[in-house]
Every structure is written in C-alpha cells, then in structure tokens.
Amino acid sequence: MSGFAFDPCDKCEQMMQPYMDRVLTDAEIQEAEEHLAGCEYCRKRYRFEEEFRTFVRQAVSEPMPPELKERLRSLRTPL
Amino acid sequence: MSDASESSARQLATDARDRVRFEEEALDLSDQVYGVARRLVGSREEAEDLVQETYARAFRSWRSFQPGTNLRAWLFRILTNLNIDRGRKVQRTPDLQPLEESDYFLYNKLEESGTDGAPPDERRVVERLSQNDAVTALADLPHDFRDVVLLVDLADFTYSDAAQILDIPIGTVMSRLHRGRRMLKGALATSAADES
C-alpha cells in the first residue's frame, strides 16, 4: 500500500470478487466484513453482486433435453 | 475351473462393476455438462453433439480415470478439449478494450438509470437486466475468457480446478475471470442503458 490517501471503499470493492469466490484469508474476510458492517454504500453493492451472480446463472441456464439423456444412457457399454 | 481362469473371471466381474459405477456417476453429472456445453457453442444442436461426443469419449477411456479423483473435472476437461478440437479457431488475442475500472460500476449505472427518482432496493436493481442480454453478453465474450467464466461462475469449479481443466496456470484463470466478468458487466451496462 502506498502512503497516499486510502479509501476503504476502494479496498472493499477490490475485495468483492475474491470475497464472493471465498478465496480471501480469514483476516481479509474480517477486514471486509468490518467495513461492510459500517458502510451502507458498499453493503448495497455486495448484495447486488450476489443478486447479479444468481441472475446470470439463471439467465444462461438451459435444462438438458430429456432425449439427450436417453441417448447418453445408450452410449454405456452393454453388459 | 482352473485358478487362473477363476481369477480372470473375478477380474472381469470387478471391471464390469467398476465400469458400471463409473458410467452411472458420469451420467449423474450430465445436466451440468450440458449446461456448460450449451454456452460454449452457438446452438442447442451443437451442444447436444458436443455432450454426446464427451460421453462417448469418457466411456471409451474410463480406464484412464483414476478412481477417487475429481470425476466432474475429468469430464469437463474432455468437454473443453473436444470443443477446441471441433475446430474452434485459436483466437488471436482480442484487441482488449479498456475495462471499466470499478467493480461497482454496473450497480452504479443501473441505479442511475432508475426513472422513479427514489433510490431503489439493490434486489430490484437486478431486475433491470434482461435474460437475453445476459445470454448474448456471455456468447460475445472471447472464448478464453468465456471458458473460465463458465467453469467458475456456472459450474462452480475452484480456480485451481479450472486451471487443471483448461491446462493453464492459476494466475491466468484469475486474470481471465477478472477480465471476463468485467466485460460481461460492461456489455450488460451498455444494453441496459440502450433499453432504458
């Protein structure tokens, strides 16, 4: 970290993806959560990120056609 | 029966049992394999072909799977390799557009675009995005970035599993993921602005 003015919201923003991906250390998680507890601005954006990830996952998901499942079963080695 | 033929009969029975178990476990993962395949290629038909090829190859080479290791990652490795073999052109590194600097910018854009003036609930803000735009934005990502985004964000693989599946360093997974997600958000911010 440089010695210049340090904005805790910037830091929190940088931690958002790794936080959601669960790759932060315990100390970093604590740091993010302490900031979030007192910062409505970042809290909203973290909540949005969660909603956004769920949205994307649902938006791009398409169930497998049942006929395909049957075709895959037929590829098994006959006993 | 001689001892030798008895032992080879036992071996055959064990093999058959292992193979059946392997095939059933692989089939249990087929919805997830299809889900990613569908977004790796442009059409449902291509996705079906790709998944069939993946399972045909997996069943043929089941002996090369080490029991106790990650079957899901093993299947996805076949899937992504086949997708590349199917003639997906090796892409020239795309001319990378500058990324939005902030990871908060999509939210900020959507919040601004509200018409009623009242600050919206963040859970409602996401409703300003359209499903079709998400599908298009994902399809428009350069392959290398899309592969990583799909494996991590759709199939829930860890960075390290994604690195093994794609045979790239973990640092490359992280940078492609970072960039891919930003590009996706950038595209969605643009389409949301166009539609409002």
PDB file of C-alpha atoms in Angstrom:
ATOM      1  CA  MET A   1       0.000   0.000   0.000  1.00  0.00           C
ATOM      2  CA  SER A   2       1.266   3.436  -0.800  1.00  0.00           C
ATOM      3  CA  GLY A   3       1.186   6.117   1.782  1.00  0.00           C
ATOM      4  CA  PHE A   4      -1.320   8.173  -0.194  1.00  0.00           C
ATOM      5  CA  ALA A   5      -4.877   8.777   0.835  1.00  0.00           C
ATOM      6  CA  PHE A   6      -6.520   5.414   1.139  1.00  0.00           C
ATOM      7  CA  ASP A   7     -10.192   4.966   0.528  1.00  0.00           C
ATOM      8  CA  PRO A   8     -11.595   1.998   2.445  1.00  0.00           C
ATOM      9  CA  CYS A   9     -14.461   1.677  -0.062  1.00  0.00           C
ATOM     10  CA  ASP A  10     -11.919   1.197  -2.877  1.00  0.00           C
ATOM     11  CA  LYS A  11     -10.272  -1.540  -0.890  1.00  0.00           C
ATOM     12  CA  CYS A  12     -13.636  -3.130  -0.160  1.00  0.00           C
ATOM     13  CA  GLU A  13     -14.509  -3.024  -3.835  1.00  0.00           C
ATOM     14  CA  GLN A  14     -11.271  -4.769  -4.754  1.00  0.00           C
ATOM     15  CA  MET A  15     -12.083  -7.480  -2.264  1.00  0.00           C
ATOM     16  CA  MET A  16     -15.597  -8.083  -3.552  1.00  0.00           C
ATOM     17  CA  GLN A  17     -14.901 -10.745  -6.193  1.00  0.00           C
ATOM     18  CA  PRO A  18     -12.418 -12.725  -4.093  1.00  0.00           C
ATOM     19  CA  TYR A  19     -14.796 -12.393  -1.143  1.00  0.00           C
ATOM     20  CA  MET A  20     -17.669 -13.856  -3.151  1.00  0.00           C
ATOM     21  CA  ASP A  21     -15.355 -16.532  -4.560  1.00  0.00           C
ATOM     22  CA  ARG A  22     -14.354 -17.430  -0.984  1.00  0.00           C
ATOM     23  CA  VAL A  23     -10.656 -17.131  -1.613  1.00  0.00           C
ATOM     24  CA  LEU A  24      -9.806 -14.465   0.969  1.00  0.00           C
ATOM     25  CA  THR A  25      -7.864 -15.259   4.124  1.00  0.00           C
ATOM     26  CA  ASP A  26      -9.715 -15.110   7.447  1.00  0.00           C
ATOM     27  CA  ALA A  27      -8.037 -11.797   8.207  1.00  0.00           C
ATOM     28  CA  GLU A  28      -9.140 -10.337   4.872  1.00  0.00           C
ATOM     29  CA  ILE A  29     -12.698 -11.599   5.352  1.00  0.00           C
ATOM     30  CA  GLN A  30     -12.771  -9.929   8.729  1.00  0.00           C
ATOM     31  CA  GLU A  31     -11.446  -6.709   7.245  1.00  0.00           C
ATOM     32  CA  ALA A  32     -14.101  -6.720   4.511  1.00  0.00           C
ATOM     33  CA  GLU A  33     -16.894  -7.557   6.940  1.00  0.00           C
ATOM     34  CA  GLU A  34     -15.877  -4.881   9.403  1.00  0.00           C
ATOM     35  CA  HIS A  35     -16.016  -2.326   6.639  1.00  0.00           C
ATOM     36  CA  LEU A  36     -19.319  -3.655   5.313  1.00  0.00           C
ATOM     37  CA  ALA A  37     -20.893  -3.525   8.785  1.00  0.00           C
ATOM     38  CA  GLY A  38     -20.406   0.222   8.838  1.00  0.00           C
ATOM     39  CA  CYS A  39     -20.778   1.116   5.167  1.00  0.00           C
ATOM     40  CA  GLU A  40     -24.196   1.104   3.556  1.00  0.00           C
ATOM     41  CA  TYR A  41     -22.685   2.120   0.184  1.00  0.00           C
ATOM     42  CA  CYS A  42     -20.515  -0.996  -0.104  1.00  0.00           C
ATOM     43  CA  ARG A  43     -23.105  -3.224   1.555  1.00  0.00           C
ATOM     44  CA  LYS A  44     -25.623  -2.425  -1.178  1.00  0.00           C
ATOM     45  CA  ARG A  45     -23.084  -3.209  -3.865  1.00  0.00           C
ATOM     46  CA  TYR A  46     -22.116  -6.516  -2.300  1.00  0.00           C
ATOM     47  CA  ARG A  47     -25.777  -7.501  -2.052  1.00  0.00           C
ATOM     48  CA  PHE A  48     -26.270  -6.501  -5.651  1.00  0.00           C
ATOM     49  CA  GLU A  49     -23.300  -8.632  -6.665  1.00  0.00           C
ATOM     50  CA  GLU A  50     -24.907 -11.652  -5.049  1.00  0.00           C
ATOM     51  CA  GLU A  51     -28.159 -10.954  -6.823  1.00  0.00           C
ATOM     52  CA  PHE A  52     -26.271 -10.381 -10.051  1.00  0.00           C
ATOM     53  CA  ARG A  53     -24.450 -13.699  -9.881  1.00  0.00           C
ATOM     54  CA  THR A  54     -27.705 -15.535  -9.265  1.00  0.00           C
ATOM     55  CA  PHE A  55     -29.328 -13.634 -12.121  1.00  0.00           C
ATOM     56  CA  VAL A  56     -26.577 -14.525 -14.608  1.00  0.00           C
ATOM     57  CA  ARG A  57     -26.575 -18.163 -13.596  1.00  0.00           C
ATOM     58  CA  GLN A  58     -30.338 -18.415 -14.031  1.00  0.00           C
ATOM     59  CA  ALA A  59     -30.386 -16.369 -17.200  1.00  0.00           C
ATOM     60  CA  VAL A  60     -27.903 -18.570 -19.027  1.00  0.00           C
ATOM     61  CA  SER A  61     -29.055 -21.932 -17.687  1.00  0.00           C
ATOM     62  CA  GLU A  62     -30.936 -24.200 -20.008  1.00  0.00           C
ATOM     63  CA  PRO A  63     -32.133 -27.651 -18.956  1.00  0.00           C
ATOM     64  CA  MET A  64     -30.816 -30.656 -20.815  1.00  0.00           C
ATOM     65  CA  PRO A  65     -33.295 -32.084 -23.320  1.00  0.00           C
ATOM     66  CA  PRO A  66     -34.598 -35.404 -21.906  1.00  0.00           C
ATOM     67  CA  GLU A  67     -33.934 -37.195 -25.232  1.00  0.00           C
ATOM     68  CA  LEU A  68     -30.266 -36.350 -24.902  1.00  0.00           C
ATOM     69  CA  LYS A  69     -30.143 -38.016 -21.505  1.00  0.00           C
ATOM     70  CA  GLU A  70     -31.583 -41.135 -23.098  1.00  0.00           C
ATOM     71  CA  ARG A  71     -29.032 -41.012 -25.890  1.00  0.00           C
ATOM     72  CA  LEU A  72     -26.222 -40.729 -23.354  1.00  0.00           C
ATOM     73  CA  ARG A  73     -27.556 -43.743 -21.495  1.00  0.00           C
ATOM     74  CA  SER A  74     -27.462 -45.710 -24.712  1.00  0.00           C
ATOM     75  CA  LEU A  75     -23.740 -44.963 -25.050  1.00  0.00           C
ATOM     76  CA  ARG A  76     -22.978 -47.075 -21.986  1.00  0.00           C
ATOM     77  CA  THR A  77     -21.080 -50.283 -22.586  1.00  0.00           C
ATOM     78  CA  PRO A  78     -23.518 -53.175 -22.893  1.00  0.00           C
ATOM     79  CA  LEU A  79     -23.129 -55.681 -20.077  1.00  0.00           C
TER      80      LEU A  79
ATOM     81  CA  MET B   1     -12.270 -74.014 -13.380  1.00  0.00           C
ATOM     82  CA  SER B   2      -8.526 -73.544 -13.024  1.00  0.00           C
ATOM     83  CA  ASP B   3      -7.204 -70.993 -10.545  1.00  0.00           C
ATOM     84  CA  ALA B   4      -6.028 -68.819 -13.409  1.00  0.00           C
ATOM     85  CA  SER B   5      -9.362 -68.719 -15.190  1.00  0.00           C
ATOM     86  CA  GLU B   6     -11.185 -68.205 -11.899  1.00  0.00           C
ATOM     87  CA  SER B   7      -9.039 -65.239 -11.116  1.00  0.00           C
ATOM     88  CA  SER B   8      -9.502 -63.741 -14.565  1.00  0.00           C
ATOM     89  CA  ALA B   9     -13.269 -64.244 -14.271  1.00  0.00           C
ATOM     90  CA  ARG B  10     -13.182 -62.414 -10.945  1.00  0.00           C
ATOM     91  CA  GLN B  11     -11.169 -59.659 -12.551  1.00  0.00           C
ATOM     92  CA  LEU B  12     -13.733 -59.325 -15.336  1.00  0.00           C
ATOM     93  CA  ALA B  13     -16.567 -59.094 -12.829  1.00  0.00           C
ATOM     94  CA  THR B  14     -14.738 -56.404 -10.855  1.00  0.00           C
ATOM     95  CA  ASP B  15     -14.014 -54.482 -14.031  1.00  0.00           C
ATOM     96  CA  ALA B  16     -17.633 -54.623 -15.098  1.00  0.00           C
ATOM     97  CA  ARG B  17     -18.798 -53.414 -11.707  1.00  0.00           C
ATOM     98  CA  ASP B  18     -16.304 -50.531 -11.687  1.00  0.00           C
ATOM     99  CA  ARG B  19     -17.265 -49.573 -15.191  1.00  0.00           C
ATOM    100  CA  VAL B  20     -20.973 -49.548 -14.432  1.00  0.00           C
ATOM    101  CA  ARG B  21     -20.382 -47.404 -11.375  1.00  0.00           C
ATOM    102  CA  PHE B  22     -18.181 -45.045 -13.358  1.00  0.00           C
ATOM    103  CA  GLU B  23     -20.796 -44.701 -16.111  1.00  0.00           C
ATOM    104  CA  GLU B  24     -23.616 -44.047 -13.654  1.00  0.00           C
ATOM    105  CA  GLU B  25     -21.622 -41.416 -11.796  1.00  0.00           C
ATOM    106  CA  ALA B  26     -20.688 -39.750 -15.072  1.00  0.00           C
ATOM    107  CA  LEU B  27     -24.312 -39.756 -16.218  1.00  0.00           C
ATOM    108  CA  ASP B  28     -25.383 -38.126 -12.958  1.00  0.00           C
ATOM    109  CA  LEU B  29     -23.252 -35.138 -13.975  1.00  0.00           C
ATOM    110  CA  SER B  30     -24.692 -34.811 -17.457  1.00  0.00           C
ATOM    111  CA  ASP B  31     -27.029 -31.905 -16.642  1.00  0.00           C
ATOM    112  CA  GLN B  32     -24.071 -29.847 -15.524  1.00  0.00           C
ATOM    113  CA  VAL B  33     -22.009 -30.870 -18.536  1.00  0.00           C
ATOM    114  CA  TYR B  34     -24.855 -29.911 -20.852  1.00  0.00           C
ATOM    115  CA  GLY B  35     -25.357 -26.586 -19.050  1.00  0.00           C
ATOM    116  CA  VAL B  36     -21.800 -25.513 -19.795  1.00  0.00           C
ATOM    117  CA  ALA B  37     -21.704 -27.095 -23.267  1.00  0.00           C
ATOM    118  CA  ARG B  38     -24.806 -25.122 -24.214  1.00  0.00           C
ATOM    119  CA  ARG B  39     -22.928 -21.865 -23.571  1.00  0.00           C
ATOM    120  CA  LEU B  40     -19.670 -22.983 -25.138  1.00  0.00           C
ATOM    121  CA  VAL B  41     -21.299 -23.321 -28.548  1.00  0.00           C
ATOM    122  CA  GLY B  42     -23.846 -21.380 -30.504  1.00  0.00           C
ATOM    123  CA  SER B  43     -26.790 -23.734 -30.803  1.00  0.00           C
ATOM    124  CA  ARG B  44     -28.610 -26.426 -28.922  1.00  0.00           C
ATOM    125  CA  GLU B  45     -27.821 -28.989 -31.640  1.00  0.00           C
ATOM    126  CA  GLU B  46     -24.098 -28.334 -31.397  1.00  0.00           C
ATOM    127  CA  ALA B  47     -24.289 -28.564 -27.623  1.00  0.00           C
ATOM    128  CA  GLU B  48     -26.042 -31.933 -27.867  1.00  0.00           C
ATOM    129  CA  ASP B  49     -23.388 -33.235 -30.268  1.00  0.00           C
ATOM    130  CA  LEU B  50     -20.619 -31.982 -28.036  1.00  0.00           C
ATOM    131  CA  VAL B  51     -22.092 -33.632 -24.955  1.00  0.00           C
ATOM    132  CA  GLN B  52     -22.590 -36.906 -26.822  1.00  0.00           C
ATOM    133  CA  GLU B  53     -19.002 -36.859 -28.018  1.00  0.00           C
ATOM    134  CA  THR B  54     -17.854 -36.084 -24.500  1.00  0.00           C
ATOM    135  CA  TYR B  55     -19.680 -39.082 -23.060  1.00  0.00           C
ATOM    136  CA  ALA B  56     -18.663 -41.376 -25.895  1.00  0.00           C
ATOM    137  CA  ARG B  57     -15.045 -40.495 -25.247  1.00  0.00           C
ATOM    138  CA  ALA B  58     -15.411 -40.682 -21.463  1.00  0.00           C
ATOM    139  CA  PHE B  59     -16.977 -44.149 -21.646  1.00  0.00           C
ATOM    140  CA  ARG B  60     -14.295 -45.335 -24.065  1.00  0.00           C
ATOM    141  CA  SER B  61     -11.451 -44.108 -21.918  1.00  0.00           C
ATOM    142  CA  TRP B  62     -12.918 -44.847 -18.497  1.00  0.00           C
ATOM    143  CA  ARG B  63      -9.793 -46.781 -17.509  1.00  0.00           C
ATOM    144  CA  SER B  64      -7.736 -43.632 -17.666  1.00  0.00           C
ATOM    145  CA  PHE B  65      -9.865 -42.090 -14.917  1.00  0.00           C
ATOM    146  CA  GLN B  66      -8.235 -42.514 -11.522  1.00  0.00           C
ATOM    147  CA  PRO B  67     -10.928 -43.527  -9.028  1.00  0.00           C
ATOM    148  CA  GLY B  68     -11.030 -41.167  -6.092  1.00  0.00           C
ATOM    149  CA  THR B  69     -10.030 -38.144  -8.167  1.00  0.00           C
ATOM    150  CA  ASN B  70     -12.423 -35.492  -9.398  1.00  0.00           C
ATOM    151  CA  LEU B  71     -14.694 -37.088 -11.992  1.00  0.00           C
ATOM    152  CA  ARG B  72     -16.513 -33.828 -12.660  1.00  0.00           C
ATOM    153  CA  ALA B  73     -13.255 -32.041 -13.508  1.00  0.00           C
ATOM    154  CA  TRP B  74     -12.176 -35.017 -15.630  1.00  0.00           C
ATOM    155  CA  LEU B  75     -15.394 -34.848 -17.672  1.00  0.00           C
ATOM    156  CA  PHE B  76     -15.171 -31.109 -18.131  1.00  0.00           C
ATOM    157  CA  ARG B  77     -11.630 -31.482 -19.327  1.00  0.00           C
ATOM    158  CA  ILE B  78     -12.826 -33.819 -22.059  1.00  0.00           C
ATOM    159  CA  LEU B  79     -15.617 -31.383 -22.874  1.00  0.00           C
ATOM    160  CA  THR B  80     -13.388 -28.331 -23.199  1.00  0.00           C
ATOM    161  CA  ASN B  81     -10.711 -30.226 -25.151  1.00  0.00           C
ATOM    162  CA  LEU B  82     -13.281 -31.579 -27.583  1.00  0.00           C
ATOM    163  CA  ASN B  83     -14.702 -28.131 -28.015  1.00  0.00           C
ATOM    164  CA  ILE B  84     -11.279 -26.870 -29.029  1.00  0.00           C
ATOM    165  CA  ASP B  85     -10.719 -29.910 -31.293  1.00  0.00           C
ATOM    166  CA  ARG B  86     -14.029 -29.304 -33.014  1.00  0.00           C
ATOM    167  CA  GLY B  87     -12.396 -26.565 -34.918  1.00  0.00           C
ATOM    168  CA  ARG B  88     -12.851 -23.691 -32.618  1.00  0.00           C
ATOM    169  CA  LYS B  89     -10.314 -21.411 -34.082  1.00  0.00           C
ATOM    170  CA  VAL B  90      -7.446 -20.428 -31.916  1.00  0.00           C
ATOM    171  CA  GLN B  91      -8.278 -16.861 -31.333  1.00  0.00           C
ATOM    172  CA  ARG B  92      -5.813 -14.148 -31.794  1.00  0.00           C
ATOM    173  CA  THR B  93      -5.596 -12.334 -28.506  1.00  0.00           C
ATOM    174  CA  PRO B  94      -8.512  -9.994 -28.936  1.00  0.00           C
ATOM    175  CA  ASP B  95      -7.827  -6.322 -29.024  1.00  0.00           C
ATOM    176  CA  LEU B  96      -8.658  -5.672 -25.469  1.00  0.00           C
ATOM    177  CA  GLN B  97     -10.874  -2.746 -24.821  1.00  0.00           C
ATOM    178  CA  PRO B  98     -10.091  -0.779 -21.723  1.00  0.00           C
ATOM    179  CA  LEU B  99     -12.098  -2.172 -18.865  1.00  0.00           C
ATOM    180  CA  GLU B 100     -14.313  -0.250 -16.560  1.00  0.00           C
ATOM    181  CA  GLU B 101     -12.103   0.460 -13.617  1.00  0.00           C
ATOM    182  CA  SER B 102     -14.666  -0.192 -10.986  1.00  0.00           C
ATOM    183  CA  ASP B 103     -16.355  -3.389  -9.993  1.00  0.00           C
ATOM    184  CA  TYR B 104     -19.261  -1.332  -8.681  1.00  0.00           C
ATOM    185  CA  PHE B 105     -19.971   0.396 -11.976  1.00  0.00           C
ATOM    186  CA  LEU B 106     -22.800  -1.858 -13.179  1.00  0.00           C
ATOM    187  CA  TYR B 107     -24.731  -1.253  -9.995  1.00  0.00           C
ATOM    188  CA  ASN B 108     -23.981   2.445 -10.172  1.00  0.00           C
ATOM    189  CA  LYS B 109     -25.168   2.611 -13.783  1.00  0.00           C
ATOM    190  CA  LEU B 110     -28.357   0.708 -13.084  1.00  0.00           C
ATOM    191  CA  GLU B 111     -29.075   2.756 -10.004  1.00  0.00           C
ATOM    192  CA  GLU B 112     -28.676   5.956 -12.009  1.00  0.00           C
ATOM    193  CA  SER B 113     -30.943   4.690 -14.755  1.00  0.00           C
ATOM    194  CA  GLY B 114     -33.918   4.365 -12.413  1.00  0.00           C
ATOM    195  CA  THR B 115     -36.720   6.633 -13.506  1.00  0.00           C
ATOM    196  CA  ASP B 116     -38.755   6.981 -10.349  1.00  0.00           C
ATOM    197  CA  GLY B 117     -36.120   9.030  -8.562  1.00  0.00           C
ATOM    198  CA  ALA B 118     -36.259   7.028  -5.346  1.00  0.00           C
ATOM    199  CA  PRO B 119     -33.114   5.057  -4.548  1.00  0.00           C
ATOM    200  CA  PRO B 120     -34.018   1.501  -5.495  1.00  0.00           C
ATOM    201  CA  ASP B 121     -33.589  -1.609  -3.458  1.00  0.00           C
ATOM    202  CA  GLU B 122     -30.493  -3.407  -4.765  1.00  0.00           C
ATOM    203  CA  ARG B 123     -32.543  -6.562  -5.149  1.00  0.00           C
ATOM    204  CA  ARG B 124     -34.830  -4.744  -7.562  1.00  0.00           C
ATOM    205  CA  VAL B 125     -31.981  -3.173  -9.491  1.00  0.00           C
ATOM    206  CA  VAL B 126     -31.015  -6.513 -10.971  1.00  0.00           C
ATOM    207  CA  GLU B 127     -34.488  -6.758 -12.487  1.00  0.00           C
ATOM    208  CA  ARG B 128     -33.463  -4.039 -14.898  1.00  0.00           C
ATOM    209  CA  LEU B 129     -31.307  -6.593 -16.681  1.00  0.00           C
ATOM    210  CA  SER B 130     -32.713  -8.858 -19.348  1.00  0.00           C
ATOM    211  CA  GLN B 131     -32.121 -12.567 -19.693  1.00  0.00           C
ATOM    212  CA  ASN B 132     -31.463 -12.332 -23.426  1.00  0.00           C
ATOM    213  CA  ASP B 133     -28.859  -9.663 -22.887  1.00  0.00           C
ATOM    214  CA  ALA B 134     -27.058 -11.913 -20.420  1.00  0.00           C
ATOM    215  CA  VAL B 135     -27.015 -14.798 -22.907  1.00  0.00           C
ATOM    216  CA  THR B 136     -25.754 -12.524 -25.684  1.00  0.00           C
ATOM    217  CA  ALA B 137     -23.140 -10.853 -23.493  1.00  0.00           C
ATOM    218  CA  LEU B 138     -21.768 -14.236 -22.478  1.00  0.00           C
ATOM    219  CA  ALA B 139     -21.752 -15.505 -26.064  1.00  0.00           C
ATOM    220  CA  ASP B 140     -19.866 -12.392 -27.134  1.00  0.00           C
ATOM    221  CA  LEU B 141     -17.010 -12.894 -24.696  1.00  0.00           C
ATOM    222  CA  PRO B 142     -13.778 -14.076 -26.332  1.00  0.00           C
ATOM    223  CA  HIS B 143     -13.511 -17.882 -25.943  1.00  0.00           C
ATOM    224  CA  ASP B 144     -10.664 -17.898 -23.480  1.00  0.00           C
ATOM    225  CA  PHE B 145     -12.497 -15.608 -21.112  1.00  0.00           C
ATOM    226  CA  ARG B 146     -15.821 -17.349 -21.555  1.00  0.00           C
ATOM    227  CA  ASP B 147     -14.355 -20.777 -20.776  1.00  0.00           C
ATOM    228  CA  VAL B 148     -13.122 -19.566 -17.413  1.00  0.00           C
ATOM    229  CA  VAL B 149     -16.291 -17.648 -16.544  1.00  0.00           C
ATOM    230  CA  LEU B 150     -18.398 -20.706 -17.371  1.00  0.00           C
ATOM    231  CA  LEU B 151     -16.294 -23.100 -15.336  1.00  0.00           C
ATOM    232  CA  VAL B 152     -16.143 -20.874 -12.268  1.00  0.00           C
ATOM    233  CA  ASP B 153     -19.439 -18.993 -12.327  1.00  0.00           C
ATOM    234  CA  LEU B 154     -21.740 -21.558 -13.891  1.00  0.00           C
ATOM    235  CA  ALA B 155     -20.138 -24.886 -12.999  1.00  0.00           C
ATOM    236  CA  ASP B 156     -18.761 -23.736  -9.618  1.00  0.00           C
ATOM    237  CA  PHE B 157     -15.243 -25.004 -10.110  1.00  0.00           C
ATOM    238  CA  THR B 158     -12.459 -23.582  -7.966  1.00  0.00           C
ATOM    239  CA  TYR B 159      -9.747 -21.537  -9.654  1.00  0.00           C
ATOM    240  CA  SER B 160      -7.428 -24.484  -9.258  1.00  0.00           C
ATOM    241  CA  ASP B 161      -9.836 -26.982 -10.859  1.00  0.00           C
ATOM    242  CA  ALA B 162     -10.455 -24.572 -13.732  1.00  0.00           C
ATOM    243  CA  ALA B 163      -6.688 -24.252 -14.208  1.00  0.00           C
ATOM    244  CA  GLN B 164      -6.333 -28.025 -14.437  1.00  0.00           C
ATOM    245  CA  ILE B 165      -9.294 -28.456 -16.749  1.00  0.00           C
ATOM    246  CA  LEU B 166      -8.024 -25.823 -19.163  1.00  0.00           C
ATOM    247  CA  ASP B 167      -4.363 -26.650 -18.613  1.00  0.00           C
ATOM    248  CA  ILE B 168      -3.407 -23.064 -17.871  1.00  0.00           C
ATOM    249  CA  PRO B 169      -1.745 -21.501 -14.816  1.00  0.00           C
ATOM    250  CA  ILE B 170      -3.990 -20.460 -11.956  1.00  0.00           C
ATOM    251  CA  GLY B 171      -2.866 -16.853 -12.360  1.00  0.00           C
ATOM    252  CA  THR B 172      -4.206 -16.944 -15.919  1.00  0.00           C
ATOM    253  CA  VAL B 173      -7.529 -18.278 -14.620  1.00  0.00           C
ATOM    254  CA  MET B 174      -7.722 -15.373 -12.193  1.00  0.00           C
ATOM    255  CA  SER B 175      -6.869 -12.720 -14.743  1.00  0.00           C
ATOM    256  CA  ARG B 176      -9.258 -14.119 -17.372  1.00  0.00           C
ATOM    257  CA  LEU B 177     -12.001 -14.417 -14.815  1.00  0.00           C
ATOM    258  CA  HIS B 178     -11.487 -10.873 -13.663  1.00  0.00           C
ATOM    259  CA  ARG B 179     -11.483  -9.566 -17.186  1.00  0.00           C
ATOM    260  CA  GLY B 180     -14.309 -11.812 -18.401  1.00  0.00           C
ATOM    261  CA  ARG B 181     -16.610 -10.766 -15.585  1.00  0.00           C
ATOM    262  CA  ARG B 182     -15.846  -7.097 -16.171  1.00  0.00           C
ATOM    263  CA  MET B 183     -16.536  -7.468 -19.889  1.00  0.00           C
ATOM    264  CA  LEU B 184     -19.825  -9.192 -19.123  1.00  0.00           C
ATOM    265  CA  LYS B 185     -20.851  -6.421 -16.782  1.00  0.00           C
ATOM    266  CA  GLY B 186     -19.729  -3.810 -19.292  1.00  0.00           C
ATOM    267  CA  ALA B 187     -21.876  -5.352 -22.022  1.00  0.00           C
ATOM    268  CA  LEU B 188     -24.881  -5.547 -19.703  1.00  0.00           C
ATOM    269  CA  ALA B 189     -24.448  -1.963 -18.582  1.00  0.00           C
ATOM    270  CA  THR B 190     -24.456  -0.900 -22.241  1.00  0.00           C
ATOM    271  CA  SER B 191     -27.530  -2.908 -23.148  1.00  0.00           C
ATOM    272  CA  ALA B 192     -29.391  -1.741 -20.037  1.00  0.00           C
ATOM    273  CA  ALA B 193     -28.590   1.868 -20.974  1.00  0.00           C
ATOM    274  CA  ASP B 194     -29.798   1.290 -24.558  1.00  0.00           C
ATOM    275  CA  GLU B 195     -33.066  -0.144 -23.344  1.00  0.00           C
ATOM    276  CA  SER B 196     -33.879   2.460 -20.719  1.00  0.00           C
TER     277      SER B 196
END
